[in-house]
Amino acid sequence: MNRKMWEHPATQRNVAQLVADGVALLGPATGEQACGEVGLGRMLEVEELYAALVAFLQPKSLAGRRVLLTAGPTFEALDPVRGLTNRSSGKMGFALARACAEAGADVTLVAGPVSLATPIGVRRIDVTSALEMREAVLAQLPTDIFIGVAAVADYRPAAPAAHKIKKGAPTLSLELVANPDILAEVAARPDAPFCVGFAAESQQLAEYAEAKRRIKRLPLVVGNLVQDGLGGETNTVTLFDAAGAHPLPPGDKLEIARAIVRHIAEMSHAHD
Ligand code: C5P
C-alpha cells in the first residue's frame, strides 16, 4: 500500500489490535511505491517472507537468552593498502547467528570483513582486525552464550607501515606478533558465558578439537575439516563435549547451524 495508507490512524489502530491479539506482522518494507512515493507500505520480498515463515516455525529453544558471536576472517594491516587475512567466508558464523535468532535469542554478531547480508533480527558490529574484534566482544559482555566462529588471525604485523611499502629491496622481512585469543579470554573470565569454540583443522580433527576444548576450558567445540567447510555452502561437523564426540550428518550450513543450536540449548540449560 501507499505510505499514507499505512500511516493512516485507522490502519494503525487496526494493526495495533492485531498485534495485541498476538498476530505476528511480516513487514511492511520500505522503498519505492507504485505511485512514485517512497516509504513504508511495500510487501516484503518473497525470500524475506519465506525466511520469516521458516524462522517462525523453529523451536524457541534460546528464548530470552543473549548470544554473542564472532564470524568471518580478520584483516591485519601491513600498510594502508595491504594486509594479512584468510579464506574464511563468514557463512558458518552468519548461519549460526541466524539460527540463534530463529531460536528466539537476542543476537549480536561481531563480523570481520565479509560482504554477507545481516540475518533478520541480528545486531551486527563490523570490525577489521583481531584487536578491534576483541574490543567489540568485550564491550558486549556480559552475555549468556558466546560462540567464537571467526577465523581470527593468530599473528599481526608488529609495526604496520604508515605509508605504502615500496618495492625495490630484494628481500622483505615481516615481524609478526601474536594476537590475543578472544575466546580463551572470554572463557577465563569470572562471569564467563557458556562458551563454544570452533576448530577448523586440515588433519587429526578429533585430537586437535579435544585439545582445544581442554586448553581453552570450553564446554563445547565444533570441529570441521577445512576441506569440508571453508568457503562453501555445506559443511560436515562433529561436536566435542565432555560426553564425547557427536558427528552430525553433512548438510547445508543453516541446517548444521540449527543442529548446533539444539545442542547448545540443551547443554547451556543444564549449565545454568
Ligand atoms: O586455537 P584456534 O585458533 O584453532 O581456536 C579456534 C577457536 O578460537 C575459534 O572458536 C576461534 O574463533 C577462536 N579464536 C579466538 N581468538 C583467536 C584465535 C582463535 O577467539 N585469536
PDB file of C-alpha atoms and ligand atoms in Angstrom:
ATOM      1  CA  MET A   1       0.000   0.000   0.000  1.00  0.00           C
ATOM      2  CA  ASN A   2       0.922   3.665  -0.234  1.00  0.00           C
ATOM      3  CA  ARG A   3       2.796   5.048   2.784  1.00  0.00           C
ATOM      4  CA  LYS A   4      -0.069   7.427   3.637  1.00  0.00           C
ATOM      5  CA  MET A   5      -2.482   4.482   3.784  1.00  0.00           C
ATOM      6  CA  TRP A   6      -0.077   2.639   6.100  1.00  0.00           C
ATOM      7  CA  GLU A   7       0.418   5.697   8.320  1.00  0.00           C
ATOM      8  CA  HIS A   8      -3.327   6.473   8.489  1.00  0.00           C
ATOM      9  CA  PRO A   9      -4.604   6.329  12.113  1.00  0.00           C
ATOM     10  CA  ALA A  10      -7.351   3.869  11.155  1.00  0.00           C
ATOM     11  CA  THR A  11      -4.813   1.441   9.663  1.00  0.00           C
ATOM     12  CA  GLN A  12      -2.516   1.856  12.667  1.00  0.00           C
ATOM     13  CA  ARG A  13      -5.436   1.214  15.077  1.00  0.00           C
ATOM     14  CA  ASN A  14      -6.283  -1.992  13.260  1.00  0.00           C
ATOM     15  CA  VAL A  15      -2.650  -3.086  13.186  1.00  0.00           C
ATOM     16  CA  ALA A  16      -2.279  -2.374  16.928  1.00  0.00           C
ATOM     17  CA  GLN A  17      -5.382  -4.501  17.592  1.00  0.00           C
ATOM     18  CA  LEU A  18      -3.988  -7.397  15.559  1.00  0.00           C
ATOM     19  CA  VAL A  19      -0.635  -7.198  17.368  1.00  0.00           C
ATOM     20  CA  ALA A  20      -2.452  -7.094  20.731  1.00  0.00           C
ATOM     21  CA  ASP A  21      -4.324 -10.231  19.635  1.00  0.00           C
ATOM     22  CA  GLY A  22      -0.957 -11.948  19.138  1.00  0.00           C
ATOM     23  CA  VAL A  23      -0.754 -11.778  15.362  1.00  0.00           C
ATOM     24  CA  ALA A  24       2.831 -11.567  14.040  1.00  0.00           C
ATOM     25  CA  LEU A  25       3.359  -8.955  11.331  1.00  0.00           C
ATOM     26  CA  LEU A  26       5.756  -9.520   8.444  1.00  0.00           C
ATOM     27  CA  GLY A  27       6.515  -6.082   7.082  1.00  0.00           C
ATOM     28  CA  PRO A  28       5.698  -3.714   5.618  1.00  0.00           C
ATOM     29  CA  ALA A  29       9.009  -2.979   3.932  1.00  0.00           C
ATOM     30  CA  THR A  30      10.116   0.487   2.989  1.00  0.00           C
ATOM     31  CA  GLY A  31      11.053   1.609  -0.537  1.00  0.00           C
ATOM     32  CA  GLU A  32       9.647   2.824  -3.816  1.00  0.00           C
ATOM     33  CA  GLN A  33       5.884   2.604  -4.261  1.00  0.00           C
ATOM     34  CA  ALA A  34       3.801   2.114  -7.408  1.00  0.00           C
ATOM     35  CA  CYS A  35       2.595   5.740  -7.257  1.00  0.00           C
ATOM     36  CA  GLY A  36       6.186   7.027  -7.150  1.00  0.00           C
ATOM     37  CA  GLU A  37       6.321   7.854  -3.446  1.00  0.00           C
ATOM     38  CA  VAL A  38       8.934   6.321  -1.151  1.00  0.00           C
ATOM     39  CA  GLY A  39       8.175   4.926   2.301  1.00  0.00           C
ATOM     40  CA  LEU A  40       6.653   2.123   4.367  1.00  0.00           C
ATOM     41  CA  GLY A  41       3.981   0.012   2.698  1.00  0.00           C
ATOM     42  CA  ARG A  42       5.709  -2.469   0.394  1.00  0.00           C
ATOM     43  CA  MET A  43       5.267  -6.228   0.672  1.00  0.00           C
ATOM     44  CA  LEU A  44       8.441  -7.905   1.936  1.00  0.00           C
ATOM     45  CA  GLU A  45      10.469  -9.633  -0.752  1.00  0.00           C
ATOM     46  CA  VAL A  46       9.347 -13.237  -1.269  1.00  0.00           C
ATOM     47  CA  GLU A  47      12.690 -14.560   0.042  1.00  0.00           C
ATOM     48  CA  GLU A  48      12.254 -12.489   3.221  1.00  0.00           C
ATOM     49  CA  LEU A  49       8.687 -13.746   3.711  1.00  0.00           C
ATOM     50  CA  TYR A  50       9.852 -17.323   3.227  1.00  0.00           C
ATOM     51  CA  ALA A  51      12.772 -16.906   5.672  1.00  0.00           C
ATOM     52  CA  ALA A  52      10.472 -15.285   8.260  1.00  0.00           C
ATOM     53  CA  LEU A  53       7.892 -18.093   7.977  1.00  0.00           C
ATOM     54  CA  VAL A  54      10.542 -20.810   8.323  1.00  0.00           C
ATOM     55  CA  ALA A  55      12.061 -18.949  11.290  1.00  0.00           C
ATOM     56  CA  PHE A  56       8.629 -18.609  12.919  1.00  0.00           C
ATOM     57  CA  LEU A  57       8.252 -22.393  12.876  1.00  0.00           C
ATOM     58  CA  GLN A  58      11.622 -23.120  14.548  1.00  0.00           C
ATOM     59  CA  PRO A  59      11.549 -24.236  18.209  1.00  0.00           C
ATOM     60  CA  LYS A  60      12.290 -21.273  20.527  1.00  0.00           C
ATOM     61  CA  SER A  61      14.994 -23.139  22.438  1.00  0.00           C
ATOM     62  CA  LEU A  62      17.033 -19.971  23.159  1.00  0.00           C
ATOM     63  CA  ALA A  63      14.138 -17.656  24.072  1.00  0.00           C
ATOM     64  CA  GLY A  64      15.232 -14.890  26.430  1.00  0.00           C
ATOM     65  CA  ARG A  65      18.941 -15.645  26.064  1.00  0.00           C
ATOM     66  CA  ARG A  66      21.652 -13.289  24.859  1.00  0.00           C
ATOM     67  CA  VAL A  67      24.048 -14.754  22.310  1.00  0.00           C
ATOM     68  CA  LEU A  68      27.251 -13.071  21.131  1.00  0.00           C
ATOM     69  CA  LEU A  69      29.096 -14.463  18.105  1.00  0.00           C
ATOM     70  CA  THR A  70      32.189 -13.675  16.081  1.00  0.00           C
ATOM     71  CA  ALA A  71      32.338 -14.579  12.385  1.00  0.00           C
ATOM     72  CA  GLY A  72      34.471 -14.211   9.294  1.00  0.00           C
ATOM     73  CA  PRO A  73      38.184 -13.565   8.901  1.00  0.00           C
ATOM     74  CA  THR A  74      40.186 -10.713  10.377  1.00  0.00           C
ATOM     75  CA  PHE A  75      42.385  -8.410   8.300  1.00  0.00           C
ATOM     76  CA  GLU A  76      45.711  -7.371   9.804  1.00  0.00           C
ATOM     77  CA  ALA A  77      47.097  -4.282   8.077  1.00  0.00           C
ATOM     78  CA  LEU A  78      50.674  -4.273   6.761  1.00  0.00           C
ATOM     79  CA  ASP A  79      50.388  -0.799   5.279  1.00  0.00           C
ATOM     80  CA  PRO A  80      47.426   1.360   4.165  1.00  0.00           C
ATOM     81  CA  VAL A  81      46.585  -0.943   1.243  1.00  0.00           C
ATOM     82  CA  ARG A  82      47.824  -4.428   2.146  1.00  0.00           C
ATOM     83  CA  GLY A  83      47.294  -6.905   4.912  1.00  0.00           C
ATOM     84  CA  LEU A  84      47.196 -10.484   6.147  1.00  0.00           C
ATOM     85  CA  THR A  85      43.895 -12.328   6.118  1.00  0.00           C
ATOM     86  CA  ASN A  86      42.490 -15.820   5.462  1.00  0.00           C
ATOM     87  CA  ARG A  87      39.847 -17.554   3.386  1.00  0.00           C
ATOM     88  CA  SER A  88      37.038 -17.708   5.970  1.00  0.00           C
ATOM     89  CA  SER A  89      33.804 -16.681   4.196  1.00  0.00           C
ATOM     90  CA  GLY A  90      31.825 -15.946   7.369  1.00  0.00           C
ATOM     91  CA  LYS A  91      28.976 -18.172   6.116  1.00  0.00           C
ATOM     92  CA  MET A  92      29.023 -20.606   9.064  1.00  0.00           C
ATOM     93  CA  GLY A  93      29.035 -17.785  11.637  1.00  0.00           C
ATOM     94  CA  PHE A  94      26.247 -15.908   9.848  1.00  0.00           C
ATOM     95  CA  ALA A  95      24.193 -19.125   9.583  1.00  0.00           C
ATOM     96  CA  LEU A  96      24.665 -19.681  13.334  1.00  0.00           C
ATOM     97  CA  ALA A  97      23.640 -16.107  14.115  1.00  0.00           C
ATOM     98  CA  ARG A  98      20.503 -16.652  12.032  1.00  0.00           C
ATOM     99  CA  ALA A  99      19.763 -19.987  13.726  1.00  0.00           C
ATOM    100  CA  CYS A 100      20.179 -18.390  17.184  1.00  0.00           C
ATOM    101  CA  ALA A 101      17.793 -15.551  16.215  1.00  0.00           C
ATOM    102  CA  GLU A 102      15.293 -18.096  14.849  1.00  0.00           C
ATOM    103  CA  ALA A 103      15.516 -19.908  18.202  1.00  0.00           C
ATOM    104  CA  GLY A 104      14.387 -16.734  19.955  1.00  0.00           C
ATOM    105  CA  ALA A 105      17.749 -15.407  21.221  1.00  0.00           C
ATOM    106  CA  ASP A 106      18.805 -11.764  21.379  1.00  0.00           C
ATOM    107  CA  VAL A 107      21.781 -11.980  18.986  1.00  0.00           C
ATOM    108  CA  THR A 108      24.825  -9.749  18.476  1.00  0.00           C
ATOM    109  CA  LEU A 109      27.234 -10.663  15.688  1.00  0.00           C
ATOM    110  CA  VAL A 110      30.743  -9.208  15.558  1.00  0.00           C
ATOM    111  CA  ALA A 111      31.753  -9.659  11.929  1.00  0.00           C
ATOM    112  CA  GLY A 112      35.152  -9.431  10.260  1.00  0.00           C
ATOM    113  CA  PRO A 113      35.369  -8.104   6.692  1.00  0.00           C
ATOM    114  CA  VAL A 114      32.772 -10.095   4.702  1.00  0.00           C
ATOM    115  CA  SER A 115      30.056  -8.966   2.303  1.00  0.00           C
ATOM    116  CA  LEU A 116      27.203 -11.101   3.635  1.00  0.00           C
ATOM    117  CA  ALA A 117      23.685  -9.863   4.396  1.00  0.00           C
ATOM    118  CA  THR A 118      22.906  -9.449   8.099  1.00  0.00           C
ATOM    119  CA  PRO A 119      20.395 -12.121   9.200  1.00  0.00           C
ATOM    120  CA  ILE A 120      16.977 -10.695  10.122  1.00  0.00           C
ATOM    121  CA  GLY A 121      16.748  -9.631  13.764  1.00  0.00           C
ATOM    122  CA  VAL A 122      20.524  -9.791  14.356  1.00  0.00           C
ATOM    123  CA  ARG A 123      22.506  -6.797  15.673  1.00  0.00           C
ATOM    124  CA  ARG A 124      25.753  -6.564  13.683  1.00  0.00           C
ATOM    125  CA  ILE A 125      29.034  -4.869  14.581  1.00  0.00           C
ATOM    126  CA  ASP A 126      31.601  -4.711  11.763  1.00  0.00           C
ATOM    127  CA  VAL A 127      35.295  -4.874  12.620  1.00  0.00           C
ATOM    128  CA  THR A 128      38.511  -5.366  10.660  1.00  0.00           C
ATOM    129  CA  SER A 129      41.396  -6.562  12.852  1.00  0.00           C
ATOM    130  CA  ALA A 130      41.658  -9.076  15.706  1.00  0.00           C
ATOM    131  CA  LEU A 131      42.279  -6.242  18.183  1.00  0.00           C
ATOM    132  CA  GLU A 132      39.093  -4.480  17.047  1.00  0.00           C
ATOM    133  CA  MET A 133      37.186  -7.765  17.268  1.00  0.00           C
ATOM    134  CA  ARG A 134      38.406  -8.261  20.842  1.00  0.00           C
ATOM    135  CA  GLU A 135      37.367  -4.717  21.829  1.00  0.00           C
ATOM    136  CA  ALA A 136      33.917  -5.167  20.284  1.00  0.00           C
ATOM    137  CA  VAL A 137      33.403  -8.529  22.016  1.00  0.00           C
ATOM    138  CA  LEU A 138      34.495  -7.292  25.458  1.00  0.00           C
ATOM    139  CA  ALA A 139      32.198  -4.260  25.119  1.00  0.00           C
ATOM    140  CA  GLN A 140      29.213  -6.612  24.628  1.00  0.00           C
ATOM    141  CA  LEU A 141      29.803  -8.645  27.800  1.00  0.00           C
ATOM    142  CA  PRO A 142      28.161  -9.982  29.879  1.00  0.00           C
ATOM    143  CA  THR A 143      26.193 -12.375  27.707  1.00  0.00           C
ATOM    144  CA  ASP A 144      24.665 -15.809  28.259  1.00  0.00           C
ATOM    145  CA  ILE A 145      26.337 -17.614  25.359  1.00  0.00           C
ATOM    146  CA  PHE A 146      29.489 -16.753  23.368  1.00  0.00           C
ATOM    147  CA  ILE A 147      30.232 -18.566  20.109  1.00  0.00           C
ATOM    148  CA  GLY A 148      33.634 -17.869  18.527  1.00  0.00           C
ATOM    149  CA  VAL A 149      33.254 -18.790  14.878  1.00  0.00           C
ATOM    150  CA  ALA A 150      35.666 -16.201  13.467  1.00  0.00           C
ATOM    151  CA  ALA A 151      38.947 -17.300  11.951  1.00  0.00           C
ATOM    152  CA  VAL A 152      40.938 -14.784  13.966  1.00  0.00           C
ATOM    153  CA  ALA A 153      44.473 -14.190  12.645  1.00  0.00           C
ATOM    154  CA  ASP A 154      46.927 -15.692  15.113  1.00  0.00           C
ATOM    155  CA  TYR A 155      49.539 -13.011  14.304  1.00  0.00           C
ATOM    156  CA  ARG A 156      49.552  -9.388  13.130  1.00  0.00           C
ATOM    157  CA  PRO A 157      52.362  -7.217  11.720  1.00  0.00           C
ATOM    158  CA  ALA A 158      54.328  -5.789  14.663  1.00  0.00           C
ATOM    159  CA  ALA A 159      54.536  -2.298  13.156  1.00  0.00           C
ATOM    160  CA  PRO A 160      52.186  -1.619  10.235  1.00  0.00           C
ATOM    161  CA  ALA A 161      53.724   0.970   7.866  1.00  0.00           C
ATOM    162  CA  ALA A 162      52.050   4.387   7.819  1.00  0.00           C
ATOM    163  CA  HIS A 163      52.648   4.646   4.052  1.00  0.00           C
ATOM    164  CA  LYS A 164      52.572   2.132   1.222  1.00  0.00           C
ATOM    165  CA  ILE A 165      55.619  -0.147   1.296  1.00  0.00           C
ATOM    166  CA  LYS A 166      57.574   0.416  -1.923  1.00  0.00           C
ATOM    167  CA  LYS A 167      59.146  -2.397  -3.919  1.00  0.00           C
ATOM    168  CA  GLY A 168      62.849  -2.481  -4.692  1.00  0.00           C
ATOM    169  CA  ALA A 169      64.597  -4.361  -1.911  1.00  0.00           C
ATOM    170  CA  PRO A 170      65.453  -7.972  -2.952  1.00  0.00           C
ATOM    171  CA  THR A 171      64.014  -9.354   0.300  1.00  0.00           C
ATOM    172  CA  LEU A 172      61.487  -8.019   2.773  1.00  0.00           C
ATOM    173  CA  SER A 173      61.091  -9.356   6.312  1.00  0.00           C
ATOM    174  CA  LEU A 174      57.903  -9.056   8.300  1.00  0.00           C
ATOM    175  CA  GLU A 175      57.869  -9.143  12.055  1.00  0.00           C
ATOM    176  CA  LEU A 176      54.647 -10.567  13.441  1.00  0.00           C
ATOM    177  CA  VAL A 177      53.321 -10.510  16.996  1.00  0.00           C
ATOM    178  CA  ALA A 178      50.718 -12.850  18.470  1.00  0.00           C
ATOM    179  CA  ASN A 179      47.122 -11.656  18.647  1.00  0.00           C
ATOM    180  CA  PRO A 180      45.101 -12.132  21.830  1.00  0.00           C
ATOM    181  CA  ASP A 181      42.937 -15.264  21.885  1.00  0.00           C
ATOM    182  CA  ILE A 182      39.463 -13.735  22.218  1.00  0.00           C
ATOM    183  CA  LEU A 183      37.650 -16.956  23.014  1.00  0.00           C
ATOM    184  CA  ALA A 184      40.168 -18.098  25.643  1.00  0.00           C
ATOM    185  CA  GLU A 185      39.981 -14.650  27.277  1.00  0.00           C
ATOM    186  CA  VAL A 186      36.178 -14.661  27.427  1.00  0.00           C
ATOM    187  CA  ALA A 187      36.107 -18.250  28.715  1.00  0.00           C
ATOM    188  CA  ALA A 188      38.582 -17.394  31.508  1.00  0.00           C
ATOM    189  CA  ARG A 189      36.527 -14.507  32.928  1.00  0.00           C
ATOM    190  CA  PRO A 190      34.826 -14.940  36.301  1.00  0.00           C
ATOM    191  CA  ASP A 191      31.490 -14.067  34.622  1.00  0.00           C
ATOM    192  CA  ALA A 192      32.217 -16.386  31.658  1.00  0.00           C
ATOM    193  CA  PRO A 193      29.221 -17.148  29.468  1.00  0.00           C
ATOM    194  CA  PHE A 194      28.609 -20.636  28.062  1.00  0.00           C
ATOM    195  CA  CYS A 195      31.474 -20.644  25.517  1.00  0.00           C
ATOM    196  CA  VAL A 196      31.554 -22.509  22.223  1.00  0.00           C
ATOM    197  CA  GLY A 197      34.684 -22.741  20.065  1.00  0.00           C
ATOM    198  CA  PHE A 198      35.299 -23.818  16.517  1.00  0.00           C
ATOM    199  CA  ALA A 199      38.205 -25.959  15.392  1.00  0.00           C
ATOM    200  CA  ALA A 200      38.935 -25.904  11.684  1.00  0.00           C
ATOM    201  CA  GLU A 201      41.711 -28.370  11.024  1.00  0.00           C
ATOM    202  CA  SER A 202      43.277 -29.954   7.970  1.00  0.00           C
ATOM    203  CA  GLN A 203      44.053 -33.243   9.775  1.00  0.00           C
ATOM    204  CA  GLN A 204      43.668 -35.120  13.129  1.00  0.00           C
ATOM    205  CA  LEU A 205      40.423 -33.287  13.854  1.00  0.00           C
ATOM    206  CA  ALA A 206      39.406 -35.212  16.982  1.00  0.00           C
ATOM    207  CA  GLU A 207      42.785 -34.820  18.722  1.00  0.00           C
ATOM    208  CA  TYR A 208      43.119 -31.102  17.968  1.00  0.00           C
ATOM    209  CA  ALA A 209      39.480 -30.285  18.768  1.00  0.00           C
ATOM    210  CA  GLU A 210      39.610 -32.131  22.106  1.00  0.00           C
ATOM    211  CA  ALA A 211      42.912 -30.442  22.983  1.00  0.00           C
ATOM    212  CA  LYS A 212      41.376 -27.022  22.186  1.00  0.00           C
ATOM    213  CA  ARG A 213      38.381 -27.815  24.375  1.00  0.00           C
ATOM    214  CA  ARG A 214      40.583 -28.669  27.340  1.00  0.00           C
ATOM    215  CA  ILE A 215      43.174 -25.895  26.945  1.00  0.00           C
ATOM    216  CA  LYS A 216      40.612 -23.117  26.444  1.00  0.00           C
ATOM    217  CA  ARG A 217      38.267 -24.715  29.033  1.00  0.00           C
ATOM    218  CA  LEU A 218      35.259 -24.785  26.724  1.00  0.00           C
ATOM    219  CA  PRO A 219      32.181 -26.944  27.314  1.00  0.00           C
ATOM    220  CA  LEU A 220      31.715 -27.390  23.550  1.00  0.00           C
ATOM    221  CA  VAL A 221      33.895 -27.322  20.431  1.00  0.00           C
ATOM    222  CA  VAL A 222      32.541 -27.660  16.901  1.00  0.00           C
ATOM    223  CA  GLY A 223      35.142 -29.323  14.719  1.00  0.00           C
ATOM    224  CA  ASN A 224      35.347 -29.491  10.963  1.00  0.00           C
ATOM    225  CA  LEU A 225      37.962 -30.331   8.385  1.00  0.00           C
ATOM    226  CA  VAL A 226      38.814 -27.221   6.356  1.00  0.00           C
ATOM    227  CA  GLN A 227      38.494 -29.208   3.146  1.00  0.00           C
ATOM    228  CA  ASP A 228      34.794 -29.850   4.098  1.00  0.00           C
ATOM    229  CA  GLY A 229      33.718 -26.378   5.153  1.00  0.00           C
ATOM    230  CA  LEU A 230      35.868 -23.383   4.266  1.00  0.00           C
ATOM    231  CA  GLY A 231      34.117 -21.014   1.861  1.00  0.00           C
ATOM    232  CA  GLY A 232      31.427 -23.463   0.688  1.00  0.00           C
ATOM    233  CA  GLU A 233      27.670 -23.708   1.263  1.00  0.00           C
ATOM    234  CA  THR A 234      27.830 -27.078   3.055  1.00  0.00           C
ATOM    235  CA  ASN A 235      29.765 -28.478   5.966  1.00  0.00           C
ATOM    236  CA  THR A 236      30.416 -31.675   7.898  1.00  0.00           C
ATOM    237  CA  VAL A 237      30.976 -31.126  11.608  1.00  0.00           C
ATOM    238  CA  THR A 238      31.496 -33.101  14.791  1.00  0.00           C
ATOM    239  CA  LEU A 239      30.563 -31.726  18.212  1.00  0.00           C
ATOM    240  CA  PHE A 240      33.041 -32.401  21.028  1.00  0.00           C
ATOM    241  CA  ASP A 241      31.847 -32.083  24.620  1.00  0.00           C
ATOM    242  CA  ALA A 242      32.507 -33.775  27.964  1.00  0.00           C
ATOM    243  CA  ALA A 243      30.335 -36.715  26.875  1.00  0.00           C
ATOM    244  CA  GLY A 244      32.479 -37.367  23.787  1.00  0.00           C
ATOM    245  CA  ALA A 245      32.288 -36.828  20.023  1.00  0.00           C
ATOM    246  CA  HIS A 246      28.940 -36.363  18.276  1.00  0.00           C
ATOM    247  CA  PRO A 247      29.198 -36.380  14.470  1.00  0.00           C
ATOM    248  CA  LEU A 248      26.348 -34.526  12.711  1.00  0.00           C
ATOM    249  CA  PRO A 249      25.133 -35.568   9.271  1.00  0.00           C
ATOM    250  CA  PRO A 250      26.585 -33.433   6.426  1.00  0.00           C
ATOM    251  CA  GLY A 251      24.283 -30.629   5.342  1.00  0.00           C
ATOM    252  CA  ASP A 252      23.975 -27.020   4.294  1.00  0.00           C
ATOM    253  CA  LYS A 253      25.362 -24.530   6.778  1.00  0.00           C
ATOM    254  CA  LEU A 254      21.927 -23.389   8.026  1.00  0.00           C
ATOM    255  CA  GLU A 255      20.785 -26.978   8.780  1.00  0.00           C
ATOM    256  CA  ILE A 256      24.081 -27.615  10.579  1.00  0.00           C
ATOM    257  CA  ALA A 257      23.698 -24.332  12.468  1.00  0.00           C
ATOM    258  CA  ARG A 258      20.206 -25.336  13.652  1.00  0.00           C
ATOM    259  CA  ALA A 259      21.545 -28.685  14.889  1.00  0.00           C
ATOM    260  CA  ILE A 260      24.386 -26.928  16.739  1.00  0.00           C
ATOM    261  CA  VAL A 261      21.845 -24.536  18.318  1.00  0.00           C
ATOM    262  CA  ARG A 262      19.764 -27.502  19.546  1.00  0.00           C
ATOM    263  CA  HIS A 263      22.873 -28.977  21.175  1.00  0.00           C
ATOM    264  CA  ILE A 264      23.898 -25.616  22.704  1.00  0.00           C
ATOM    265  CA  ALA A 265      20.372 -25.073  24.061  1.00  0.00           C
ATOM    266  CA  GLU A 266      20.322 -28.474  25.779  1.00  0.00           C
ATOM    267  CA  MET A 267      23.838 -28.083  27.198  1.00  0.00           C
ATOM    268  CA  SER A 268      23.549 -24.456  28.272  1.00  0.00           C
ATOM    269  CA  HIS A 269      20.264 -25.022  30.116  1.00  0.00           C
ATOM    270  CA  ALA A 270      21.946 -27.825  32.047  1.00  0.00           C
ATOM    271  CA  HIS A 271      24.887 -25.409  32.703  1.00  0.00           C
ATOM    272  CA  ASP A 272      22.564 -22.785  34.370  1.00  0.00           C
TER     273      ASP A 272
HETATM  274  O1  C5P B   1      43.313 -22.098  18.591  1.00  0.00           O
HETATM  275  P1  C5P B   1      42.466 -21.911  17.384  1.00  0.00           P
HETATM  276  O2  C5P B   1      42.731 -20.596  16.692  1.00  0.00           O
HETATM  277  O3  C5P B   1      42.484 -23.021  16.397  1.00  0.00           O
HETATM  278  O4  C5P B   1      40.988 -21.863  18.004  1.00  0.00           O
HETATM  279  C1  C5P B   1      39.880 -21.612  17.219  1.00  0.00           C
HETATM  280  C2  C5P B   1      38.785 -21.064  18.087  1.00  0.00           C
HETATM  281  O5  C5P B   1      39.261 -19.987  18.893  1.00  0.00           O
HETATM  282  C3  C5P B   1      37.669 -20.467  17.259  1.00  0.00           C
HETATM  283  O6  C5P B   1      36.490 -20.616  18.010  1.00  0.00           O
HETATM  284  C4  C5P B   1      38.098 -19.018  17.133  1.00  0.00           C
HETATM  285  O7  C5P B   1      37.009 -18.164  16.873  1.00  0.00           O
HETATM  286  C5  C5P B   1      38.730 -18.746  18.483  1.00  0.00           C
HETATM  287  N1  C5P B   1      39.856 -17.788  18.445  1.00  0.00           N
HETATM  288  C6  C5P B   1      39.723 -16.531  19.028  1.00  0.00           C
HETATM  289  N2  C5P B   1      40.782 -15.654  19.027  1.00  0.00           N
HETATM  290  C7  C5P B   1      41.952 -16.003  18.459  1.00  0.00           C
HETATM  291  C8  C5P B   1      42.108 -17.272  17.864  1.00  0.00           C
HETATM  292  C9  C5P B   1      41.034 -18.134  17.872  1.00  0.00           C
HETATM  293  O8  C5P B   1      38.637 -16.206  19.543  1.00  0.00           O
HETATM  294  N3  C5P B   1      42.971 -15.132  18.453  1.00  0.00           N
END
